[in-house]
Each structure stands twice: as structure tokens, then as C-alpha cells.
PDB file of C-alpha atoms in Angstrom:
ATOM      1  CA  MET P   1      -0.066  -0.105  -0.053  1.00  0.00           C
ATOM      2  CA  THR P   2       1.420   3.433  -0.980  1.00  0.00           C
ATOM      3  CA  ASN P   3       1.692   6.286   1.422  1.00  0.00           C
ATOM      4  CA  GLN P   4      -1.121   8.112  -0.526  1.00  0.00           C
ATOM      5  CA  SER P   5      -3.584   5.254  -0.204  1.00  0.00           C
ATOM      6  CA  ALA P   6      -2.692   4.987   3.452  1.00  0.00           C
ATOM      7  CA  VAL P   7      -3.603   8.620   4.112  1.00  0.00           C
ATOM      8  CA  ARG P   8      -6.898   8.241   2.155  1.00  0.00           C
ATOM      9  CA  ARG P   9      -7.879   5.345   4.339  1.00  0.00           C
ATOM     10  CA  ASP P  10      -6.852   7.203   7.483  1.00  0.00           C
ATOM     11  CA  GLN P  11      -9.129  10.139   6.433  1.00  0.00           C
ATOM     12  CA  GLY P  12     -12.290   7.973   6.802  1.00  0.00           C
ATOM     13  CA  SER P  13     -15.251   8.758   9.111  1.00  0.00           C
ATOM     14  CA  TYR P  14     -13.905   7.160  12.239  1.00  0.00           C
ATOM     15  CA  PHE P  15     -12.936  10.304  14.042  1.00  0.00           C
ATOM     16  CA  PHE P  16     -16.069  12.097  12.947  1.00  0.00           C
ATOM     17  CA  TRP P  17     -18.310   9.335  14.392  1.00  0.00           C
ATOM     18  CA  MET P  18     -16.223   8.913  17.620  1.00  0.00           C
ATOM     19  CA  SER P  19     -16.626  12.565  18.363  1.00  0.00           C
ATOM     20  CA  TRP P  20     -20.365  12.396  18.038  1.00  0.00           C
ATOM     21  CA  LEU P  21     -20.476   9.234  20.116  1.00  0.00           C
ATOM     22  CA  PHE P  22     -18.535  11.088  23.007  1.00  0.00           C
ATOM     23  CA  LEU P  23     -21.035  14.037  22.776  1.00  0.00           C
ATOM     24  CA  ALA P  24     -24.005  11.537  22.820  1.00  0.00           C
ATOM     25  CA  ILE P  25     -22.569   9.755  25.849  1.00  0.00           C
ATOM     26  CA  VAL P  26     -22.183  12.920  27.769  1.00  0.00           C
ATOM     27  CA  VAL P  27     -25.718  14.302  26.882  1.00  0.00           C
ATOM     28  CA  VAL P  28     -27.443  10.998  27.680  1.00  0.00           C
ATOM     29  CA  ALA P  29     -25.524  10.496  30.977  1.00  0.00           C
ATOM     30  CA  PHE P  30     -25.807  13.984  32.373  1.00  0.00           C
ATOM     31  CA  GLY P  31     -29.337  14.414  31.218  1.00  0.00           C
ATOM     32  CA  TRP P  32     -30.332  11.268  33.134  1.00  0.00           C
ATOM     33  CA  SER P  33     -28.245  12.351  36.128  1.00  0.00           C
ATOM     34  CA  LEU P  34     -30.121  15.526  36.377  1.00  0.00           C
ATOM     35  CA  GLY P  35     -33.399  13.540  36.672  1.00  0.00           C
ATOM     36  CA  ALA P  36     -34.155  10.415  38.547  1.00  0.00           C
ATOM     37  CA  GLY P  37     -30.626   9.126  38.370  1.00  0.00           C
ATOM     38  CA  SER P  38     -29.067  12.079  40.239  1.00  0.00           C
ATOM     39  CA  TYR P  39     -27.511  11.222  43.628  1.00  0.00           C
ATOM     40  CA  LEU P  40     -26.674  13.530  46.464  1.00  0.00           C
ATOM     41  CA  SER P  41     -29.989  15.271  45.301  1.00  0.00           C
ATOM     42  CA  PHE P  42     -30.529  16.498  48.982  1.00  0.00           C
ATOM     43  CA  GLU P  43     -29.125  19.923  47.862  1.00  0.00           C
ATOM     44  CA  PRO P  44     -29.419  21.949  44.788  1.00  0.00           C
ATOM     45  CA  PHE P  45     -26.716  21.690  42.192  1.00  0.00           C
ATOM     46  CA  PRO P  46     -24.213  24.476  43.243  1.00  0.00           C
ATOM     47  CA  PRO P  47     -23.299  27.056  40.595  1.00  0.00           C
ATOM     48  CA  TYR P  48     -19.790  25.665  40.088  1.00  0.00           C
ATOM     49  CA  LEU P  49     -21.177  22.303  39.198  1.00  0.00           C
ATOM     50  CA  VAL P  50     -23.523  23.790  36.684  1.00  0.00           C
ATOM     51  CA  VAL P  51     -20.819  25.833  35.127  1.00  0.00           C
ATOM     52  CA  HIS P  52     -18.508  22.842  34.936  1.00  0.00           C
ATOM     53  CA  GLY P  53     -21.256  20.790  33.300  1.00  0.00           C
ATOM     54  CA  ALA P  54     -21.859  23.495  30.706  1.00  0.00           C
ATOM     55  CA  VAL P  55     -18.110  23.861  29.978  1.00  0.00           C
ATOM     56  CA  LEU P  56     -17.679  20.027  29.412  1.00  0.00           C
ATOM     57  CA  LEU P  57     -20.734  19.984  27.135  1.00  0.00           C
ATOM     58  CA  ALA P  58     -19.359  22.916  25.290  1.00  0.00           C
ATOM     59  CA  TRP P  59     -16.047  21.152  24.837  1.00  0.00           C
ATOM     60  CA  PHE P  60     -17.594  17.838  23.355  1.00  0.00           C
ATOM     61  CA  ALA P  61     -19.921  19.923  21.192  1.00  0.00           C
ATOM     62  CA  TRP P  62     -16.948  21.872  19.839  1.00  0.00           C
ATOM     63  CA  PHE P  63     -14.915  18.653  19.195  1.00  0.00           C
ATOM     64  CA  ALA P  64     -17.944  17.132  17.274  1.00  0.00           C
ATOM     65  CA  MET P  65     -18.196  20.362  15.267  1.00  0.00           C
ATOM     66  CA  GLN P  66     -14.533  20.353  14.424  1.00  0.00           C
ATOM     67  CA  THR P  67     -14.686  16.820  13.089  1.00  0.00           C
ATOM     68  CA  THR P  68     -17.748  17.729  11.131  1.00  0.00           C
ATOM     69  CA  LEU P  69     -15.977  20.705   9.511  1.00  0.00           C
ATOM     70  CA  VAL P  70     -13.160  18.474   8.524  1.00  0.00           C
ATOM     71  CA  ARG P  71     -15.564  15.886   7.051  1.00  0.00           C
ATOM     72  CA  MET P  72     -17.072  18.777   5.107  1.00  0.00           C
ATOM     73  CA  ARG P  73     -13.594  19.804   3.934  1.00  0.00           C
ATOM     74  CA  ARG P  74     -14.061  23.248   5.438  1.00  0.00           C
ATOM     75  CA  VAL P  75     -10.400  23.269   6.755  1.00  0.00           C
ATOM     76  CA  VAL P  76     -10.318  27.136   7.034  1.00  0.00           C
ATOM     77  CA  SER P  77     -13.422  27.202   9.361  1.00  0.00           C
ATOM     78  CA  HIS P  78     -11.907  24.266  11.265  1.00  0.00           C
ATOM     79  CA  ARG P  79      -8.745  26.245  12.044  1.00  0.00           C
ATOM     80  CA  ARG P  80     -10.565  29.354  13.000  1.00  0.00           C
ATOM     81  CA  MET P  81     -12.809  27.331  15.421  1.00  0.00           C
ATOM     82  CA  GLY P  82      -9.608  25.943  16.880  1.00  0.00           C
ATOM     83  CA  LYS P  83      -8.960  29.216  18.848  1.00  0.00           C
ATOM     84  CA  ALA P  84     -12.371  28.761  20.609  1.00  0.00           C
ATOM     85  CA  GLY P  85     -11.291  25.219  21.485  1.00  0.00           C
ATOM     86  CA  VAL P  86      -8.247  26.466  23.431  1.00  0.00           C
ATOM     87  CA  LEU P  87     -10.329  28.680  25.462  1.00  0.00           C
ATOM     88  CA  ILE P  88     -13.019  26.041  26.323  1.00  0.00           C
ATOM     89  CA  ALA P  89     -10.085  23.663  27.081  1.00  0.00           C
ATOM     90  CA  LEU P  90      -8.744  26.057  29.599  1.00  0.00           C
ATOM     91  CA  ALA P  91     -12.175  26.405  31.117  1.00  0.00           C
ATOM     92  CA  VAL P  92     -12.271  22.602  31.423  1.00  0.00           C
ATOM     93  CA  LEU P  93      -8.914  22.825  33.378  1.00  0.00           C
ATOM     94  CA  VAL P  94     -10.152  25.584  35.613  1.00  0.00           C
ATOM     95  CA  THR P  95     -13.640  24.344  36.596  1.00  0.00           C
ATOM     96  CA  SER P  96     -12.762  20.655  36.841  1.00  0.00           C
ATOM     97  CA  PRO P  97     -10.534  20.866  40.030  1.00  0.00           C
ATOM     98  CA  MET P  98     -13.240  22.757  41.928  1.00  0.00           C
ATOM     99  CA  VAL P  99     -15.761  20.002  41.360  1.00  0.00           C
ATOM    100  CA  THR P 100     -13.204  17.295  42.329  1.00  0.00           C
ATOM    101  CA  LEU P 101     -12.094  18.872  45.451  1.00  0.00           C
ATOM    102  CA  ASN P 102     -15.640  19.542  46.639  1.00  0.00           C
ATOM    103  CA  ASN P 103     -16.781  15.898  46.045  1.00  0.00           C
ATOM    104  CA  PRO P 104     -15.788  14.602  49.591  1.00  0.00           C
ATOM    105  CA  GLY P 105     -17.539  17.591  51.135  1.00  0.00           C
ATOM    106  CA  ARG P 106     -20.734  16.910  49.271  1.00  0.00           C
ATOM    107  CA  LEU P 107     -20.641  13.337  50.493  1.00  0.00           C
ATOM    108  CA  ALA P 108     -20.059  14.508  53.934  1.00  0.00           C
ATOM    109  CA  ARG P 109     -23.090  16.860  53.783  1.00  0.00           C
ATOM    110  CA  PHE P 110     -25.093  13.834  52.597  1.00  0.00           C
ATOM    111  CA  GLY P 111     -24.368  12.278  56.044  1.00  0.00           C
ATOM    112  CA  LEU P 112     -21.541   9.944  55.330  1.00  0.00           C
ATOM    113  CA  ASP P 113     -18.408   9.762  57.400  1.00  0.00           C
ATOM    114  CA  TRP P 114     -15.142   8.084  56.310  1.00  0.00           C
ATOM    115  CA  ASP P 115     -16.253   4.622  57.454  1.00  0.00           C
ATOM    116  CA  SER P 116     -19.566   4.772  55.871  1.00  0.00           C
ATOM    117  CA  ASP P 117     -20.522   2.246  53.200  1.00  0.00           C
ATOM    118  CA  MET P 118     -21.029   3.839  49.929  1.00  0.00           C
ATOM    119  CA  ALA P 119     -24.155   1.514  49.486  1.00  0.00           C
ATOM    120  CA  MET P 120     -25.886   4.336  51.479  1.00  0.00           C
ATOM    121  CA  VAL P 121     -25.726   6.552  48.458  1.00  0.00           C
ATOM    122  CA  PRO P 122     -28.736   5.831  46.089  1.00  0.00           C
ATOM    123  CA  HIS P 123     -28.209   5.068  42.471  1.00  0.00           C
ATOM    124  CA  LEU P 124     -24.310   4.760  42.998  1.00  0.00           C
ATOM    125  CA  GLY P 125     -24.241   1.053  42.728  1.00  0.00           C
ATOM    126  CA  ILE P 126     -21.279   0.512  45.142  1.00  0.00           C
ATOM    127  CA  GLU P 127     -21.352  -1.849  48.041  1.00  0.00           C
ATOM    128  CA  GLY P 128     -18.643  -2.835  50.419  1.00  0.00           C
ATOM    129  CA  GLN P 129     -16.492   0.163  49.923  1.00  0.00           C
ATOM    130  CA  THR P 130     -16.135   2.904  52.518  1.00  0.00           C
ATOM    131  CA  MET P 131     -15.982   6.607  51.819  1.00  0.00           C
ATOM    132  CA  LEU P 132     -12.389   6.567  52.637  1.00  0.00           C
ATOM    133  CA  ASP P 133     -11.732   3.931  49.968  1.00  0.00           C
ATOM    134  CA  PHE P 134     -14.030   5.676  47.348  1.00  0.00           C
ATOM    135  CA  SER P 135     -13.218   9.290  47.693  1.00  0.00           C
ATOM    136  CA  PRO P 136      -9.408   9.095  46.951  1.00  0.00           C
ATOM    137  CA  LEU P 137     -10.106   7.077  43.783  1.00  0.00           C
ATOM    138  CA  VAL P 138     -12.471   9.831  42.586  1.00  0.00           C
ATOM    139  CA  VAL P 139     -10.244  12.704  43.444  1.00  0.00           C
ATOM    140  CA  PHE P 140      -6.927  11.259  42.092  1.00  0.00           C
ATOM    141  CA  GLY P 141      -8.712   9.577  39.110  1.00  0.00           C
ATOM    142  CA  ASN P 142     -10.219  12.861  38.195  1.00  0.00           C
ATOM    143  CA  PHE P 143      -6.867  14.756  38.515  1.00  0.00           C
ATOM    144  CA  ALA P 144      -5.246  12.007  36.437  1.00  0.00           C
ATOM    145  CA  ALA P 145      -7.877  12.538  33.712  1.00  0.00           C
ATOM    146  CA  LEU P 146      -7.161  16.297  33.735  1.00  0.00           C
ATOM    147  CA  LEU P 147      -3.501  15.763  33.417  1.00  0.00           C
ATOM    148  CA  GLN P 148      -4.011  13.553  30.483  1.00  0.00           C
ATOM    149  CA  PHE P 149      -6.310  15.966  29.082  1.00  0.00           C
ATOM    150  CA  ALA P 150      -3.799  18.713  29.207  1.00  0.00           C
ATOM    151  CA  ILE P 151      -1.141  16.550  27.719  1.00  0.00           C
ATOM    152  CA  PHE P 152      -3.110  15.200  24.879  1.00  0.00           C
ATOM    153  CA  PHE P 153      -4.890  18.542  23.983  1.00  0.00           C
ATOM    154  CA  GLY P 154      -1.663  20.354  24.354  1.00  0.00           C
ATOM    155  CA  GLY P 155       0.070  17.923  22.041  1.00  0.00           C
ATOM    156  CA  ALA P 156      -2.667  18.202  19.546  1.00  0.00           C
ATOM    157  CA  ILE P 157      -2.307  21.999  19.397  1.00  0.00           C
ATOM    158  CA  TYR P 158       1.476  21.657  19.159  1.00  0.00           C
ATOM    159  CA  TRP P 159       1.211  19.041  16.237  1.00  0.00           C
ATOM    160  CA  ARG P 160      -1.790  20.677  14.565  1.00  0.00           C
ATOM    161  CA  ALA P 161       0.026  20.855  11.315  1.00  0.00           C
ATOM    162  CA  ARG P 162       0.446  16.927  11.389  1.00  0.00           C
ATOM    163  CA  SER P 163      -3.290  15.852  10.843  1.00  0.00           C
ATOM    164  CA  ASP P 164      -2.402  12.229  11.685  1.00  0.00           C
ATOM    165  CA  ILE P 165      -1.021  13.069  15.125  1.00  0.00           C
ATOM    166  CA  HIS P 166      -3.363  15.864  15.849  1.00  0.00           C
ATOM    167  CA  LYS P 167      -6.639  13.934  15.322  1.00  0.00           C
ATOM    168  CA  ARG P 168      -5.448  11.016  17.421  1.00  0.00           C
ATOM    169  CA  LEU P 169      -4.341  13.285  20.402  1.00  0.00           C
ATOM    170  CA  MET P 170      -7.735  15.115  20.124  1.00  0.00           C
ATOM    171  CA  LEU P 171      -9.502  11.771  20.301  1.00  0.00           C
ATOM    172  CA  LEU P 172      -7.640  10.671  23.316  1.00  0.00           C
ATOM    173  CA  ALA P 173      -8.135  14.163  24.941  1.00  0.00           C
ATOM    174  CA  GLY P 174     -11.961  13.504  24.588  1.00  0.00           C
ATOM    175  CA  LEU P 175     -11.704   9.902  25.702  1.00  0.00           C
ATOM    176  CA  VAL P 176     -10.121  10.718  29.091  1.00  0.00           C
ATOM    177  CA  LEU P 177     -13.073  13.127  29.792  1.00  0.00           C
ATOM    178  CA  VAL P 178     -15.735  10.389  29.170  1.00  0.00           C
ATOM    179  CA  PRO P 179     -15.351   8.223  32.345  1.00  0.00           C
ATOM    180  CA  PRO P 180     -17.600  10.419  34.651  1.00  0.00           C
ATOM    181  CA  ALA P 181     -20.407  10.275  32.048  1.00  0.00           C
ATOM    182  CA  LEU P 182     -19.969   6.419  31.808  1.00  0.00           C
ATOM    183  CA  ALA P 183     -20.043   6.169  35.492  1.00  0.00           C
ATOM    184  CA  ARG P 184     -23.487   7.792  35.595  1.00  0.00           C
ATOM    185  CA  ILE P 185     -24.663   5.464  32.792  1.00  0.00           C
ATOM    186  CA  SER P 186     -23.431   2.546  34.754  1.00  0.00           C
ATOM    187  CA  ARG P 187     -26.031   3.509  37.431  1.00  0.00           C
ATOM    188  CA  TRP P 188     -28.856   2.426  35.181  1.00  0.00           C
ATOM    189  CA  PRO P 189     -30.232  -0.828  36.636  1.00  0.00           C
ATOM    190  CA  ILE P 190     -29.378  -2.820  33.630  1.00  0.00           C
ATOM    191  CA  PHE P 191     -25.558  -2.063  33.969  1.00  0.00           C
ATOM    192  CA  GLY P 192     -25.381  -2.827  37.785  1.00  0.00           C
ATOM    193  CA  GLY P 193     -23.833   0.315  39.077  1.00  0.00           C
ATOM    194  CA  GLU P 194     -20.264   1.659  39.388  1.00  0.00           C
ATOM    195  CA  ASP P 195     -19.120  -1.614  40.918  1.00  0.00           C
ATOM    196  CA  SER P 196     -19.826  -3.414  37.682  1.00  0.00           C
ATOM    197  CA  GLY P 197     -17.279  -3.774  34.761  1.00  0.00           C
ATOM    198  CA  PHE P 198     -19.270  -1.446  32.557  1.00  0.00           C
ATOM    199  CA  VAL P 199     -17.037   1.648  32.801  1.00  0.00           C
ATOM    200  CA  PRO P 200     -13.664  -0.056  32.396  1.00  0.00           C
ATOM    201  CA  LEU P 201     -14.954  -2.420  29.688  1.00  0.00           C
ATOM    202  CA  THR P 202     -16.488   0.534  27.685  1.00  0.00           C
ATOM    203  CA  LEU P 203     -13.360   2.477  28.012  1.00  0.00           C
ATOM    204  CA  LEU P 204     -11.216  -0.460  26.815  1.00  0.00           C
ATOM    205  CA  ALA P 205     -13.531  -0.900  23.789  1.00  0.00           C
ATOM    206  CA  LEU P 206     -13.306   2.712  22.879  1.00  0.00           C
ATOM    207  CA  LEU P 207      -9.576   2.764  23.153  1.00  0.00           C
ATOM    208  CA  LEU P 208      -9.212  -0.502  21.288  1.00  0.00           C
ATOM    209  CA  SER P 209     -11.259   1.011  18.493  1.00  0.00           C
ATOM    210  CA  LEU P 210      -8.537   3.459  17.870  1.00  0.00           C
ATOM    211  CA  LEU P 211      -5.943   0.705  17.616  1.00  0.00           C
ATOM    212  CA  VAL P 212      -8.221  -1.313  15.370  1.00  0.00           C
ATOM    213  CA  HIS P 213      -8.823   1.703  13.092  1.00  0.00           C
ATOM    214  CA  ASP P 214      -4.989   2.234  12.839  1.00  0.00           C
ATOM    215  CA  LEU P 215      -4.492  -1.398  11.939  1.00  0.00           C
ATOM    216  CA  VAL P 216      -7.234  -1.215   9.181  1.00  0.00           C
ATOM    217  CA  ALA P 217      -6.239   2.118   7.867  1.00  0.00           C
ATOM    218  CA  LEU P 218      -2.438   2.034   8.093  1.00  0.00           C
ATOM    219  CA  ARG P 219      -1.650  -1.645   8.582  1.00  0.00           C
ATOM    220  CA  ARG P 220       0.101  -0.609  11.817  1.00  0.00           C
ATOM    221  CA  VAL P 221      -0.705   1.210  15.008  1.00  0.00           C
ATOM    222  CA  HIS P 222       0.223   4.846  14.837  1.00  0.00           C
ATOM    223  CA  VAL P 223       3.025   6.011  17.150  1.00  0.00           C
ATOM    224  CA  ALA P 224       0.738   8.745  18.509  1.00  0.00           C
ATOM    225  CA  SER P 225      -1.804   6.029  19.484  1.00  0.00           C
ATOM    226  CA  TRP P 226       1.045   3.946  21.229  1.00  0.00           C
ATOM    227  CA  VAL P 227       2.271   6.836  23.080  1.00  0.00           C
ATOM    228  CA  GLY P 228      -1.218   7.774  24.202  1.00  0.00           C
ATOM    229  CA  VAL P 229      -1.985   4.390  25.464  1.00  0.00           C
ATOM    230  CA  ILE P 230       1.252   4.202  27.349  1.00  0.00           C
ATOM    231  CA  ALA P 231       0.786   7.566  28.892  1.00  0.00           C
ATOM    232  CA  MET P 232      -2.804   6.633  29.923  1.00  0.00           C
ATOM    233  CA  ILE P 233      -1.691   3.409  31.651  1.00  0.00           C
ATOM    234  CA  ALA P 234       1.205   5.073  33.397  1.00  0.00           C
ATOM    235  CA  ILE P 235      -0.734   8.126  34.814  1.00  0.00           C
ATOM    236  CA  ASN P 236      -3.747   6.057  35.809  1.00  0.00           C
ATOM    237  CA  ALA P 237      -1.491   3.510  37.650  1.00  0.00           C
ATOM    238  CA  ALA P 238       0.223   6.402  39.470  1.00  0.00           C
ATOM    239  CA  ALA P 239      -3.086   7.849  40.500  1.00  0.00           C
ATOM    240  CA  PHE P 240      -4.432   4.551  41.731  1.00  0.00           C
ATOM    241  CA  ALA P 241      -1.211   4.072  43.767  1.00  0.00           C
ATOM    242  CA  LEU P 242      -1.548   7.553  45.198  1.00  0.00           C
ATOM    243  CA  ALA P 243      -5.175   7.018  46.145  1.00  0.00           C
ATOM    244  CA  GLY P 244      -4.337   4.022  48.220  1.00  0.00           C
ATOM    245  CA  SER P 245      -1.453   5.613  49.919  1.00  0.00           C
ATOM    246  CA  GLU P 246      -1.538   7.148  53.457  1.00  0.00           C
ATOM    247  CA  ALA P 247      -0.507  10.569  52.070  1.00  0.00           C
ATOM    248  CA  GLY P 248      -3.196  10.304  49.412  1.00  0.00           C
ATOM    249  CA  ARG P 249      -5.961   9.452  51.830  1.00  0.00           C
ATOM    250  CA  ALA P 250      -4.818  12.132  54.286  1.00  0.00           C
ATOM    251  CA  PHE P 251      -4.954  14.708  51.489  1.00  0.00           C
ATOM    252  CA  VAL P 252      -8.554  13.771  50.605  1.00  0.00           C
ATOM    253  CA  GLN P 253      -9.611  13.809  54.231  1.00  0.00           C
ATOM    254  CA  SER P 254      -8.225  17.208  54.567  1.00  0.00           C
ATOM    255  CA  LEU P 255     -10.775  18.486  52.007  1.00  0.00           C
ATOM    256  CA  VAL P 256     -13.745  17.998  54.417  1.00  0.00           C
TER     257      VAL P 256
END
């Protein structure tokens, strides 16, 4: 296969459909969460949480629009819209830590202490795990996702002239923001809650789809995809280890 034919195969509809899939997941998940599936509903959603949700929705909508412009071959408009994406990404990085750092406090206001079983929280679908076990995983998992988002999005901007690298890093930047939405979908009765394998298996399937796309389009896995996968594994492993450490737990306890 010549280089030109490989490029043509790599310019298929995969990235377009994946961006819209991400947006659909977020809309469905948080739409349901605002209704019957919401937990910690004893208090109104605080303004920072509403703003954060709007910012995330804006980023996924922007990403879907960007892939749509590329599909329509409106490259000039795509590049102009890129500047707006940088501002939205910065807003994601500003609003997300506020939500993460306030999560243990919301659980405490719900009436949980550090030894409480998370089964007390309706719709969550977690049993046999204390708040002290659960909260550090949420806090450090979210910060790990933000770090990955910053790396992938920043890399995509840096390599914006290399479309093969740019679109893969953009896809990975979107992928690392999807888990909170998947966690909410996992609370649907048919999926068994956050204790089930729904979230990790869905994430694995989404990530494998990129590798399969590379193999079909390029007959090999693109280096950007490999680097992304390795970075995700390393950062998430470090976050998991930190969440289980005494220092990590002490930090999370200091947030309440």
C-alpha cells in the first residue's frame, strides 16, 4: 500500500463518528443524572457544578463540530474554530478541580463519614467500599484525567500541522473526559452500578477501537496512538497508587 492510499484510508469517518459518540454519551449521561438518576440530590446543584457541566458539554460539542467541519472539507473554518477550543479547554482545566475538590464535602453533607459504606448513596451502585476507599479514587482519578487531557490537548495543538498526530491526540483528549459520564450510565439498573465492569470495559472498547482503526487504515498502530495508550496506563497507575497511599488518603480527608 502506498503512502497516499494509507492517508486516504486514514481520512475516513472514524474520528467524525467517535466525536459524536462522545457527545451523545455525555448528553445522555448527564441528562439522566439531572433527573431520577441523580445522587446527592438533597441539595441543589451548586453554581460551580452547573458551570462545569456546561463547559464540558461545550467542549464535546466543539469537538464534534470540528470533526464535522473536516468531514465537510471546510478546513479554514476548522482552523478558526480551533481558537475557541483552546479557550474551552482552559475552562475545563479551571472548573474541573473545583468539582473534584468539593466532592468529599458533598458526600459528608449527605451524612456519610469516612467509615460509611457507599451503599448508603442511592443510584451509585457501590457496596462494601467505605467513603475513605471511594473518595481518593475519585479525587486522584479525576486529577489523572485532567493531566492526560492537558497533555493530549496540548500535544494536539502543538502538532496541529500534522493531521495524523493531531486527530489522534484530540480523540484521546476527549476519551479521558468520558469516564464520569460512563459512571453515571453505569448506574442504570441494567448495568449494575459503578461496581460493575461497565465503565472499564467500555473505556477499553473505545480505546481498542482506535488501535483497530489504525490497523485497518495504516496496517500498523500509529506512534501517537501507542504513546497515548502508554501515557494513559502510566498516569492512571500512578493515580491509583496515590489514592491507596496514606498520604493520598490524608490529603482527601483534609478536603472535608
